[in-house]
Tab-separated table of C-alpha atoms in Angstrom:
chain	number	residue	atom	x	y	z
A	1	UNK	CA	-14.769	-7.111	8.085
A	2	UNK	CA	-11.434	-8.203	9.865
A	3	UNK	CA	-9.981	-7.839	6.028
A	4	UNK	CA	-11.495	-4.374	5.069
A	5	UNK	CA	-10.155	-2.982	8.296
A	6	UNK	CA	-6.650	-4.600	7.305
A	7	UNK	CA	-6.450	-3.255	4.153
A	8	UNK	CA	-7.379	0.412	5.239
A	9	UNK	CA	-4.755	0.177	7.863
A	10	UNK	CA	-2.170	-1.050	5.283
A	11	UNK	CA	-3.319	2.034	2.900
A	12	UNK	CA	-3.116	4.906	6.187
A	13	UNK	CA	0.024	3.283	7.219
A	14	UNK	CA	1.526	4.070	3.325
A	15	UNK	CA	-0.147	7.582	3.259
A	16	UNK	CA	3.204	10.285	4.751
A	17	UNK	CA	0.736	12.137	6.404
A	18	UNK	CA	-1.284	11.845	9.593
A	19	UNK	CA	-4.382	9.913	8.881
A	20	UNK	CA	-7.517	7.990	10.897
A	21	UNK	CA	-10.750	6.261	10.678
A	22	UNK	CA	-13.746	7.335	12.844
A	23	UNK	CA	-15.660	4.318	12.796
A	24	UNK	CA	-19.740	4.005	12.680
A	25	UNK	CA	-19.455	3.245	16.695
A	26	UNK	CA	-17.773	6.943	16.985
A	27	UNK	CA	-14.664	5.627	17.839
A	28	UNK	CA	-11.401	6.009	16.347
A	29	UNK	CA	-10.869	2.445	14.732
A	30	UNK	CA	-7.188	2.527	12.505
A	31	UNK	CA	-4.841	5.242	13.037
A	32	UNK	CA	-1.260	5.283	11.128
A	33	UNK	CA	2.276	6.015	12.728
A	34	UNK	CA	1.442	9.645	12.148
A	35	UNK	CA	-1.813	10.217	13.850
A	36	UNK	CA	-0.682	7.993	16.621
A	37	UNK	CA	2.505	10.291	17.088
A	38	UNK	CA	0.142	13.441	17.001
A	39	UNK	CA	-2.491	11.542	19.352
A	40	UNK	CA	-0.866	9.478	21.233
A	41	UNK	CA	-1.381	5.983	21.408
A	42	UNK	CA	-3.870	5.439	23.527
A	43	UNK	CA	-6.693	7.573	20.676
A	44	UNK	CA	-7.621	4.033	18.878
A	45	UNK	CA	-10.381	2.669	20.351
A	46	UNK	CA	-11.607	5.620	21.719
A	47	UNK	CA	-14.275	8.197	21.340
A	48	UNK	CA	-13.233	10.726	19.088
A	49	UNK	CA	-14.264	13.590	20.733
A	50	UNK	CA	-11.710	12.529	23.641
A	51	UNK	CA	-8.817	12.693	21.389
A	52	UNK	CA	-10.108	15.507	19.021
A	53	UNK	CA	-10.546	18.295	21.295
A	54	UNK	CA	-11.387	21.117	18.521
A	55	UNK	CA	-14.822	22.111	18.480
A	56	UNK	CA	-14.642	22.603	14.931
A	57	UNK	CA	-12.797	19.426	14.082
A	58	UNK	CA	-15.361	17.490	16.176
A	59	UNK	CA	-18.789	18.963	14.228
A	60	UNK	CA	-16.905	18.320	11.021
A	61	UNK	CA	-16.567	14.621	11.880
A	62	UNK	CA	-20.536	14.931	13.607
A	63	UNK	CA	-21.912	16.613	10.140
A	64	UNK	CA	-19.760	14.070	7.851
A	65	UNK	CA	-21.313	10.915	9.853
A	66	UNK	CA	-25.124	12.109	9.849
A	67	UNK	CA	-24.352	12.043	5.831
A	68	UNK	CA	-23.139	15.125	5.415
A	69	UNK	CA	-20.715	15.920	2.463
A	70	UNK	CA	-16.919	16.084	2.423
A	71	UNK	CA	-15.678	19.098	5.168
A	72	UNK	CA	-12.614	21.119	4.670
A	73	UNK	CA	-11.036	23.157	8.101
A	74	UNK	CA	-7.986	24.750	9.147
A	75	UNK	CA	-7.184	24.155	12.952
A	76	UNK	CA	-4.618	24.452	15.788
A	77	UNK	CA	-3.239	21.060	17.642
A	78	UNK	CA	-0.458	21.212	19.992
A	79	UNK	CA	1.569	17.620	20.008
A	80	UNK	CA	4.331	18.511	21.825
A	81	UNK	CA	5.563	22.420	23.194
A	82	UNK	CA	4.840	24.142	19.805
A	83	UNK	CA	1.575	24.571	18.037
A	84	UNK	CA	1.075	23.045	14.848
A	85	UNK	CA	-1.246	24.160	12.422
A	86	UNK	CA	-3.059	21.630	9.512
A	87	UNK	CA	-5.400	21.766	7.264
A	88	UNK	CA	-7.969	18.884	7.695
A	89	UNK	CA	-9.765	17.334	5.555
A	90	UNK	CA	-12.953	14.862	6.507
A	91	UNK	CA	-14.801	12.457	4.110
A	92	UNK	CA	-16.869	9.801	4.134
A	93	UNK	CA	-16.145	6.023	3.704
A	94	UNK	CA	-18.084	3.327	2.758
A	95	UNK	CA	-19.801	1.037	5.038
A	96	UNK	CA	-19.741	4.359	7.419
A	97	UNK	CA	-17.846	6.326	9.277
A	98	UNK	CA	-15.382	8.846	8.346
A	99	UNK	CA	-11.504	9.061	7.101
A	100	UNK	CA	-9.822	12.383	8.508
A	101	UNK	CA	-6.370	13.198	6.985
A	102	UNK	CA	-3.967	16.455	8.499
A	103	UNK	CA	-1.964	18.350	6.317
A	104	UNK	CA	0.652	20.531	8.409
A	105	UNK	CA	0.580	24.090	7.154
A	106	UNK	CA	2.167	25.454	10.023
A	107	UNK	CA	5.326	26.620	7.572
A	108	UNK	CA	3.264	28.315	5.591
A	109	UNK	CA	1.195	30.602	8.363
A	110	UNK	CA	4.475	31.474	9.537
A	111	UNK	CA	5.711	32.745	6.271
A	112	UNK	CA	2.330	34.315	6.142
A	113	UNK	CA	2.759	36.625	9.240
A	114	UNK	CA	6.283	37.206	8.722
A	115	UNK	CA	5.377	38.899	5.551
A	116	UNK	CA	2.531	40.529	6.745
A	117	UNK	CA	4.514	41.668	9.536
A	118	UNK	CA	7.527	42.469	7.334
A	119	UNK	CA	4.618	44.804	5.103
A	120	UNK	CA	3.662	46.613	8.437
A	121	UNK	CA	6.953	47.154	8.962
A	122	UNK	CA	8.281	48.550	6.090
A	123	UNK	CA	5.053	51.077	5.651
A	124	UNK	CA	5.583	52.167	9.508
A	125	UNK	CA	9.313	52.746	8.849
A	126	UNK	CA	8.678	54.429	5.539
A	127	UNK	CA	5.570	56.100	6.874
A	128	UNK	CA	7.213	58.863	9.684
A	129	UNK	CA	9.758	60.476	7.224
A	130	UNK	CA	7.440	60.666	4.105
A	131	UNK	CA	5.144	62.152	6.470
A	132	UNK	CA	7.748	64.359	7.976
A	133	UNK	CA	9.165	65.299	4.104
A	134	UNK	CA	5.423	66.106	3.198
A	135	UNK	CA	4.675	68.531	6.446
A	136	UNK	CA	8.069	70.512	5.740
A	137	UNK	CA	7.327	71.134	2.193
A	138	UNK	CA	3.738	72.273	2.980
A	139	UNK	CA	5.060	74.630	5.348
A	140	UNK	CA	8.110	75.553	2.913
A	141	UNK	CA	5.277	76.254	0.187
A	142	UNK	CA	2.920	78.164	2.365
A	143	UNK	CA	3.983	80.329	5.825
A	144	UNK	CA	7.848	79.972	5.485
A	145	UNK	CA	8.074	80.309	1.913
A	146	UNK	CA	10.018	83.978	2.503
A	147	UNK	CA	11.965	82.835	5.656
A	148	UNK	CA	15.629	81.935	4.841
A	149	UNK	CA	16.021	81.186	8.439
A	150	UNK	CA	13.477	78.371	8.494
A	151	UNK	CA	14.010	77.183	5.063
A	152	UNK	CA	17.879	76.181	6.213
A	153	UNK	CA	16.459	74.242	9.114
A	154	UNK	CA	13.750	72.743	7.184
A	155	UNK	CA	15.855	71.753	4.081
A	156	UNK	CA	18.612	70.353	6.724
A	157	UNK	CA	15.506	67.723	8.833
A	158	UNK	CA	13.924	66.908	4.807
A	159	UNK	CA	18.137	65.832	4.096
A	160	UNK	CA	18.137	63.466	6.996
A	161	UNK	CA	15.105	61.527	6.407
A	162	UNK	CA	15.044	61.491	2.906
A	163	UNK	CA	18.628	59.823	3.497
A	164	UNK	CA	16.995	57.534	6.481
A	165	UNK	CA	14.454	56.421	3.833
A	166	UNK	CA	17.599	55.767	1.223
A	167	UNK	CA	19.476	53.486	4.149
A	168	UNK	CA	15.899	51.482	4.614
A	169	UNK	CA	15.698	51.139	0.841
A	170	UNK	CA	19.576	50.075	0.902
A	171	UNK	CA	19.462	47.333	3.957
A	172	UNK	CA	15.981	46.283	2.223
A	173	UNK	CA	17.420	45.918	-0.818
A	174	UNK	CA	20.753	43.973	0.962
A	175	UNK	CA	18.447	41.856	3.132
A	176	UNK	CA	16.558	40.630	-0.378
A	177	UNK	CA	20.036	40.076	-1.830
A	178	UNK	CA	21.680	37.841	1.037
A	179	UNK	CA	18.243	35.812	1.777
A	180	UNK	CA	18.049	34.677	-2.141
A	181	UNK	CA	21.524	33.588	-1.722
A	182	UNK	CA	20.990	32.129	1.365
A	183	UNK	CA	21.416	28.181	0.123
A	184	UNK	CA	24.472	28.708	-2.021
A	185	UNK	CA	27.727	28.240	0.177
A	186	UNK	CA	30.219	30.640	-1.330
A	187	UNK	CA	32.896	29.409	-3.456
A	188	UNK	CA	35.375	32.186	-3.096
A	189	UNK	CA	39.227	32.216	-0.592
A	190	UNK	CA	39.612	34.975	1.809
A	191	UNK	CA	41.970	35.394	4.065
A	192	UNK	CA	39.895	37.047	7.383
A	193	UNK	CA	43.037	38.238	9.134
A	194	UNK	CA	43.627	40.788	5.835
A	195	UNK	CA	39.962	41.591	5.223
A	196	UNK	CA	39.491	42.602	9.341
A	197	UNK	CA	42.007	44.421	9.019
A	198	UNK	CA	40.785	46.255	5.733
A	199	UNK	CA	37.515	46.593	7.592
A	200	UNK	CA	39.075	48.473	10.771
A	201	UNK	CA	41.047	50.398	8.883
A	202	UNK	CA	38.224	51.954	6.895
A	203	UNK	CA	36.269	52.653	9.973
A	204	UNK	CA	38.913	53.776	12.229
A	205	UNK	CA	37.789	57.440	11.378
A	206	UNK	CA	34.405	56.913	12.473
A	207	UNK	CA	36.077	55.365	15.784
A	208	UNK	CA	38.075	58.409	16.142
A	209	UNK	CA	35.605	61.026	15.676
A	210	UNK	CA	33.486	59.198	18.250
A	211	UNK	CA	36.237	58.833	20.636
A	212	UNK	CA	36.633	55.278	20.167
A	213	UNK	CA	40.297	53.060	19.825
A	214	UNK	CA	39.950	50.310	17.326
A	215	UNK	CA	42.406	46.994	18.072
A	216	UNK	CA	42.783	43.968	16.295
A	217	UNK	CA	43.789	40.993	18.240
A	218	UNK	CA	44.981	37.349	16.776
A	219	UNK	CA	45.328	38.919	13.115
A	220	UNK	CA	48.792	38.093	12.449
A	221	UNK	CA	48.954	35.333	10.327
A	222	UNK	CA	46.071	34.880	7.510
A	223	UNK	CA	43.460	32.699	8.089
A	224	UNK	CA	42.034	31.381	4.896
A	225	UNK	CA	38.520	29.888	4.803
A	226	UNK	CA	35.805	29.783	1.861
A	227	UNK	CA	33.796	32.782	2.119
A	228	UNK	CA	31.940	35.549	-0.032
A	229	UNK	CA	34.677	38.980	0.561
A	230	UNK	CA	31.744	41.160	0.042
A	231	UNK	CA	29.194	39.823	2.543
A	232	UNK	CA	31.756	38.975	5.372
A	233	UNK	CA	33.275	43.009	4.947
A	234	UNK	CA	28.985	43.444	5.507
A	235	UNK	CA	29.091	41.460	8.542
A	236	UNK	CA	32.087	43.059	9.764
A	237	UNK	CA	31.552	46.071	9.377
A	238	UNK	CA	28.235	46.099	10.820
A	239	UNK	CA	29.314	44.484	13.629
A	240	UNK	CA	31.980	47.077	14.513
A	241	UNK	CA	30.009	50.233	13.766
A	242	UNK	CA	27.707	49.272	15.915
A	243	UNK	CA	29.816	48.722	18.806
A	244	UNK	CA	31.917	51.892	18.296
A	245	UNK	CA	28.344	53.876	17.763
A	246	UNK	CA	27.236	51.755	21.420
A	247	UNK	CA	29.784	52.130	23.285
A	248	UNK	CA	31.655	54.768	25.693
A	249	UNK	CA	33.639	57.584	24.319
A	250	UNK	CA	37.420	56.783	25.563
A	251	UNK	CA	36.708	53.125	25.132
A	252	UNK	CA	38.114	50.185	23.524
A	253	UNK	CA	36.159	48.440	20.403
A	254	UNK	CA	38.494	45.215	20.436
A	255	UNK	CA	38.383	42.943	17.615
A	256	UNK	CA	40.027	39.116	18.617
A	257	UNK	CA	40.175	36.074	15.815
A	258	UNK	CA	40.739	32.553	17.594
A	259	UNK	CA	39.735	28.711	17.016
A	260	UNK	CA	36.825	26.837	17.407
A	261	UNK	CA	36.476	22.885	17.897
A	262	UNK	CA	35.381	21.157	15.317
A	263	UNK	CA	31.595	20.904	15.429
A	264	UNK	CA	28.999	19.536	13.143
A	265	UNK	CA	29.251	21.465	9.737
A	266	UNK	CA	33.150	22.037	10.791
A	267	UNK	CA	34.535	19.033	10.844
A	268	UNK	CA	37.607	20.970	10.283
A	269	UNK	CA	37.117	23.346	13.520
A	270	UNK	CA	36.349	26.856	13.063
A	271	UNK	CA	37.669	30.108	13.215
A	272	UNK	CA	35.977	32.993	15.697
A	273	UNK	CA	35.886	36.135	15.381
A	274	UNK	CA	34.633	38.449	18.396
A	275	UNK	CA	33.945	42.192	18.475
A	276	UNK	CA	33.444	43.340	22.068
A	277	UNK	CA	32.105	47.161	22.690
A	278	UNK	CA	32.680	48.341	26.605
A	279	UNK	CA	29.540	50.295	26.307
A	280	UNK	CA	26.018	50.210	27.968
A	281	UNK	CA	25.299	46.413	27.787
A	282	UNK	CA	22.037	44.745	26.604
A	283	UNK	CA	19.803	43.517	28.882
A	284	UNK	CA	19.118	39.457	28.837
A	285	UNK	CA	15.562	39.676	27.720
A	286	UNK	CA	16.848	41.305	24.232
A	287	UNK	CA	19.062	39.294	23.483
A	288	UNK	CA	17.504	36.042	21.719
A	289	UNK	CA	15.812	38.915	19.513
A	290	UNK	CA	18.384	41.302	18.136
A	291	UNK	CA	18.192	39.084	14.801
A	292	UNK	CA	15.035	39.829	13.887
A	293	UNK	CA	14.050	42.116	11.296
A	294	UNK	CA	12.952	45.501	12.560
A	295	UNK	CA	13.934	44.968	16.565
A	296	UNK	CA	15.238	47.673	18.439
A	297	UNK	CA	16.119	47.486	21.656
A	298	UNK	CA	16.326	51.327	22.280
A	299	UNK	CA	13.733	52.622	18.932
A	300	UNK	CA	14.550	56.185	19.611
A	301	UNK	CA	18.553	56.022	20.048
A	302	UNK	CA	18.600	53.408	17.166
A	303	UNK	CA	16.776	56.204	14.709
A	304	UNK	CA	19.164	58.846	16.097
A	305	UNK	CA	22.555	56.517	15.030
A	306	UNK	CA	21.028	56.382	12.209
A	307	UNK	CA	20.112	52.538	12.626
A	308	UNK	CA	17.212	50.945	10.235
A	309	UNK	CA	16.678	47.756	12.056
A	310	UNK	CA	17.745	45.769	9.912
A	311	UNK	CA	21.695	45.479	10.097
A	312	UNK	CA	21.792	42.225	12.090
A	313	UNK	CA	19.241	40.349	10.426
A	314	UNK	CA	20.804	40.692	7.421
A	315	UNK	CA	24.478	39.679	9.275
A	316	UNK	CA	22.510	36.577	10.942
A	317	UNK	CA	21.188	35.598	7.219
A	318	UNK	CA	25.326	36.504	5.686
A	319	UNK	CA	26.319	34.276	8.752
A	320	UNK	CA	23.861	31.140	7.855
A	321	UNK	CA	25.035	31.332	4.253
A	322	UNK	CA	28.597	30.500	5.479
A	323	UNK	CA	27.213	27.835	7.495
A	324	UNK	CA	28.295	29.306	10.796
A	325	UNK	CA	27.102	30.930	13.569
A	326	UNK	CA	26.364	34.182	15.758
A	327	UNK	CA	27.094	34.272	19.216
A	328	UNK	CA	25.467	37.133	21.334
A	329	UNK	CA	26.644	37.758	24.991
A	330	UNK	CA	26.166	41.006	27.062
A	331	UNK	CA	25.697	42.279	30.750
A	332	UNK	CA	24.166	45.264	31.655
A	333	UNK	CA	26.941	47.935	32.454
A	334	UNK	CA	29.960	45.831	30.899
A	335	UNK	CA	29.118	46.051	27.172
A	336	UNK	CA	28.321	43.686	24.416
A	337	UNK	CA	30.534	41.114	22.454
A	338	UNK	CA	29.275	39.495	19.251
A	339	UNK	CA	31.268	36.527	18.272
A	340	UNK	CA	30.727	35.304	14.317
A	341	UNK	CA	31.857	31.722	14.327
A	342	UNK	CA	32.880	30.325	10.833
A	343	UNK	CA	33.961	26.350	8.963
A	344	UNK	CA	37.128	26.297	7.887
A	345	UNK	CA	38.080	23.961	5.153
């Protein structure tokens, strides 16, 4: 007996995946590295149901030792701070008892409700100016069909969200683009100093027409680094309209490059690059989401700057490709800076 237990041991132990043996006493006889790490170390020797505290696991185990057939579940366990999700599977073993092994699927129910979240998203978005484009030309085919007055007002709401749909499509499209590339580091030279200042220039006026000044700080010399041109001009630019669409008429939008120690994935240091608005501010609660697809922190104003929710995931996925980082800092009532840290070398 001593040898049979020995040998399944020696087999869970070689299996990479979380693995025990309920034995015919109802307690948890062998349990590999794996099991014992989701556990804890104190499970062998004890009654299951102690250490298995899902109902469902715990009649799967019941049925499969009455002589029951082989029992396939999905359920929740929480290790450590996060919930993990596995797929379990229960069988029988000879001599009795049963084997239960845990496959962690908890990857694959996130990417699951991301894109069924990303799907609700999407048909919301798309949903209020299709419906909008539909009402106006019903009422443009029916009672205002002879009024030139309301036709020009119509025609002028259809124009700006059928072009609100075409900048969803766009940053959808963009968001596809950036996320397929997402693995390959870029191959190409830029100098940042250059393409900043190419960037400011071409928005400066935006700036002007809102009442913002545009300054670049720290651009004087180039600053080469491997980089995609394209993709950083996206970031860039992104980043600066939004703070001169943010902040306060008569304000500054100031753009500063600096250095960064060395950290890991820059071995080299790193360059920074910092666009601070002196608008509004964000509050703190907002802040560890303003990446995510679709987040607004003000929905309404964000529509009305013409804003898709999307702009900053797609600069957070442009930033990862370039193996750096985003920064986000803001107070309430002293504006915003966003600081995009990249590898040199």
């Amino acid at each position: 007996m001593a040898r049979i237990v020995a040998e399944r041991e020696a087999f869970m132990q070689a299996v990479p995946l979380p693995m025990l043996h309920v034995g015919p006493d109802m307690r948890i006889g062998v349990a590999n590295a794996r099991a014992l790490a989701l556990l804890g170390p104190q499970a062998v020797g004890r009654h299951f149901g102690l250490s298995l505290r899902q109902p469902a696991l715990v009649a799967a185990i019941e049925t499969v030792m009455q002589g029951g057939e082989k029992q396939n579940l999905r359920c929740n366990l929480s290790p450590g701070a996060h919930e993990v999700v596995y797929d379990v599977t229960v069988g029988p073993t000879p001599g009795g008892g049963a084997l239960c092994s845990f496959f962690d699927v908890t990857e694959q129910e996130l990417i699951s409700q991301l894109r069924r979240d990303f799907v609700a998203n999407v048909s919301h978005e798309l949903r209020t100016p299709l419906t909008a484009l539909l009402g106006f030309i019903e009422t443009l085919q029916g009672p205002a069909k002879n009024d030139e007055v309301a036709r020009e007002r119509f025609l002028g709401i259809m124009a700006r969200e059928a072009e609100r749909m075409r900048r969803l499509v766009r940053d959808l499209l963009s968001l596809s683009r950036v996320e397929s590339q997402e693995r390959m580091r870029p191959e190409g030279l830029v100098d940042l100093s250059g393409l900043l200042a190419s960037v400011l220039t071409t928005l400066r006026p935006m700036a002007e027409q809102a009442g913002v000044a545009l300054e670049l700080t720290g651009g004087e010399v180039p600053v080469k680094l491997r980089a995609d041109a394209d993709q950083l001009t996206q970031v860039f630019h992104n980043l600066v309209e939004n703070a001169v669409k943010y902040g306060t008429p008569g304000k500054l939008v100031t753009v500063s490059i600096g250095r960064e120690a060395p950290f890991p994935g820059a071995p080299s240091g790193a360059v920074s690059v910092a666009v601070r608005d002196r608008g509004e501010g964000i509050e703190a609660q907002h802040l560890p989401r303003l990446t995510e697809r679709f987040y607004r922190v003000d929905t309404h104003r964000s529509r009305e700057k013409g804003g898709t929710g999307l702009g900053l995931a797609i600069v957070k996925h442009i930033i990862n490709r370039h193996r750096g980082r985003l920064r986000i800092e803001s107070e309430k009532g002293q504006g915003s800076t966003f600081t995009v840290v990249l590898p040199l070398g």
